[in-house]
Coordinates of C-alpha atoms in Angstrom, one line a residue:
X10 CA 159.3 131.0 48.3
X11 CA 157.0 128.2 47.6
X12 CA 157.0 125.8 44.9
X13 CA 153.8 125.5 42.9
X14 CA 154.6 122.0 42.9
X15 CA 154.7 121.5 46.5
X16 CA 151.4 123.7 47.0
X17 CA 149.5 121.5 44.4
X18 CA 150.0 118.4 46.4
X19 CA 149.1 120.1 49.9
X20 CA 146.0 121.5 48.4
X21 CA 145.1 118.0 46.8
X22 CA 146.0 116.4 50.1
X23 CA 143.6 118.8 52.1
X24 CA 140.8 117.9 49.7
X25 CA 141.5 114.4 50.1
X26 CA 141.2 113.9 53.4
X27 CA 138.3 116.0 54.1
X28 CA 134.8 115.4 54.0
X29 CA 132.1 117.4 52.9
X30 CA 129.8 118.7 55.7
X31 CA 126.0 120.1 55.2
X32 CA 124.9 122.2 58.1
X33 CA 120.7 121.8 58.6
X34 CA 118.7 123.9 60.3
X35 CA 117.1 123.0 63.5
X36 CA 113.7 121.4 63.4
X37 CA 110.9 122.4 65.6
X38 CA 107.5 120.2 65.3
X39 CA 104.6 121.9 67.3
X40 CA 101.0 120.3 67.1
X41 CA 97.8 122.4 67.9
X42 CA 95.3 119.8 68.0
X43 CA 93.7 118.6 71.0
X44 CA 94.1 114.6 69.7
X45 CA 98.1 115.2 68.8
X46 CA 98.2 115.7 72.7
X47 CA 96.2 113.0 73.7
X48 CA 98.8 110.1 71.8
X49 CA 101.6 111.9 73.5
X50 CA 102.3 108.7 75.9
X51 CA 105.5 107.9 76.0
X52 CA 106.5 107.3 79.3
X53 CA 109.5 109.6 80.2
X54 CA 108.6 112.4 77.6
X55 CA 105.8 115.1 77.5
X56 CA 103.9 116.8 75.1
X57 CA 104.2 120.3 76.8
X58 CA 101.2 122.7 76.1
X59 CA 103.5 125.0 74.0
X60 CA 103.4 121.8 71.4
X61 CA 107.5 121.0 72.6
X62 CA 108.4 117.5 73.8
X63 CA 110.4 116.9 77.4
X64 CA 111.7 114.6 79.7
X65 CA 108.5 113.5 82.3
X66 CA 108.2 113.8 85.6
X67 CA 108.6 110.4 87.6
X68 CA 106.1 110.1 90.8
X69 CA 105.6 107.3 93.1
X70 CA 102.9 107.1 95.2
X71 CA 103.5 107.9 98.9
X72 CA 100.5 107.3 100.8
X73 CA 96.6 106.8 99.6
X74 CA 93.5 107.5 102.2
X75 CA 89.9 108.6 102.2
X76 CA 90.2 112.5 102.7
X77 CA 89.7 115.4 100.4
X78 CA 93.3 116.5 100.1
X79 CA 97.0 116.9 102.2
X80 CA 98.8 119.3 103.4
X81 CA 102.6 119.4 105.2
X82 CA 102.7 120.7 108.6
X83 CA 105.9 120.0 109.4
X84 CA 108.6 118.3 108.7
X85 CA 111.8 117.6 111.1
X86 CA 113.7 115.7 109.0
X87 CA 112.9 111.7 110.5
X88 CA 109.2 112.4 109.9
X89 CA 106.6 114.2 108.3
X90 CA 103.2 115.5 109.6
X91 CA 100.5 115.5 107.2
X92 CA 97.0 117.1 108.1
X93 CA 94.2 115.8 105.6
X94 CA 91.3 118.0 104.9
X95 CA 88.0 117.4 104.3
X96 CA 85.1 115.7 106.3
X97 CA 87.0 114.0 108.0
X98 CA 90.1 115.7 108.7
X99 CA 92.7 113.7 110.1
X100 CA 96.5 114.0 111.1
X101 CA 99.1 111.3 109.5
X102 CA 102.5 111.0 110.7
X103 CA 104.8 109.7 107.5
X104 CA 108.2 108.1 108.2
X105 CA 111.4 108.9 105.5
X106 CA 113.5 106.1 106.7
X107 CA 110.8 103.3 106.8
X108 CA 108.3 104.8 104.1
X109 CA 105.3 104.0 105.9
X110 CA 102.5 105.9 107.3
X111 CA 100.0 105.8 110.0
X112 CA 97.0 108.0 111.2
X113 CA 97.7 109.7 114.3
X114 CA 94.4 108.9 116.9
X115 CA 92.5 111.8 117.7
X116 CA 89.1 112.3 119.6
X117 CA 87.4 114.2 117.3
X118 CA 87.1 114.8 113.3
X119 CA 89.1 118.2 113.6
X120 CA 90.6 120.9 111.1
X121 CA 94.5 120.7 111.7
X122 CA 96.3 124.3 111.2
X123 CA 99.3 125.0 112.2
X124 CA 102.3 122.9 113.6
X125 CA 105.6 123.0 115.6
X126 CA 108.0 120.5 116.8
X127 CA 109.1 120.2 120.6
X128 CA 112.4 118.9 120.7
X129 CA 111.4 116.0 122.0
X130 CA 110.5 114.3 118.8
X131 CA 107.2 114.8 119.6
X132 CA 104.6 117.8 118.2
X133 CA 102.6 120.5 119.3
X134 CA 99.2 121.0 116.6
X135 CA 97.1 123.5 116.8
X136 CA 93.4 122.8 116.0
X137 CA 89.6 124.1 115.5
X138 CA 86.8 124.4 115.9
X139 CA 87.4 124.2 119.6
X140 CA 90.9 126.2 119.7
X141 CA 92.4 123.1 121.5
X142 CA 96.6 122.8 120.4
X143 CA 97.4 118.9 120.6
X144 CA 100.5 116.9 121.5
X145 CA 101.4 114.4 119.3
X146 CA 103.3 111.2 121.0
X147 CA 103.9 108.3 119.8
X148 CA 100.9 108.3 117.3
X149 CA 98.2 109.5 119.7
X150 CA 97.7 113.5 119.7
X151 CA 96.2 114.3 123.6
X152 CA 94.9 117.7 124.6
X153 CA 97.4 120.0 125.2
X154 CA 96.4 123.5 126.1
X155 CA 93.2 124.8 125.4
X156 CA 93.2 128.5 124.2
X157 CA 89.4 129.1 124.3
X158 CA 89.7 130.4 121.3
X159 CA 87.5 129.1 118.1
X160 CA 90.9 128.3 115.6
X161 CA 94.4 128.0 116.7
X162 CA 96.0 129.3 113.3
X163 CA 99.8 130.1 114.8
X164 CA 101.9 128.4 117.5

């Protein structure tokens, strides 16, 4: 049995050491305007389209030339071969460990394709018009086989 006197001073206890506690809704802000986009410039947060903020992407830039955009042909994990489009196209050779990047010499102003590595450290590219695949060696690509075709699109 408990005494009422002993259950007074429990229940005054409890209410005297707790605190009172509000629970609030969750707040969304979303902005439609064009301009409430536009002073979204924090550096590390975005203003998605959907009107909710998150964290930013971070980019550094890797390498800057005069073509008309880059694509990866291959990668084997010391280096990376880059083939830039455009007039002219080129072929740039981009090293992880050092993080520097130079243009690979070729004889003519070609669309690069297709890629694959040889083992050696060195690269096979295949090219057009002209349906020539290249070796790639030490930062000179050389005639490799010529397939008499217009485009080499596969190795």
């Amino acid at each position: 049995m408990i005494r009422p006197g002993l259950l007074a001073a429990t229940l005054v206890t409890l209410a005297a050491s707790s605190t009172p506690v509000r629970a609030v809704e969750t707040q969304y802000y979303r902005y439609a305007r064009m301009e409430d986009y536009q002073d979204a410039s924090f550096r590390e947060l975005i203003l998605a389209d959907d009107g909710s903020w998150r964290l930013g992407p971070r980019f550094e830039e890797l390498l800057a030339d005069e073509v008309a955009y880059f694509s990866e042909l291959g990668d084997d994990g010391r280096s990376l071969l880059l083939a830039g489009g455009g007039s002219p196209g080129k072929l740039i050779l981009f090293d992880k460990g050092k993080q520097r990047h130079a243009p690979v010499l070729t004889a003519d102003d070609l669309l690069f394709s297709c890629v694959e590595t040889l083992g050696t450290g060195d690269w096979a590219v295949g090219s057009g018009p002209g349906g020539v695949v290249f070796r790639v060696k030490d930062g000179e690509a050389k005639p490799f086989v010529e397939t008499g075709e217009d485009f080499v699109w596969d190795l």
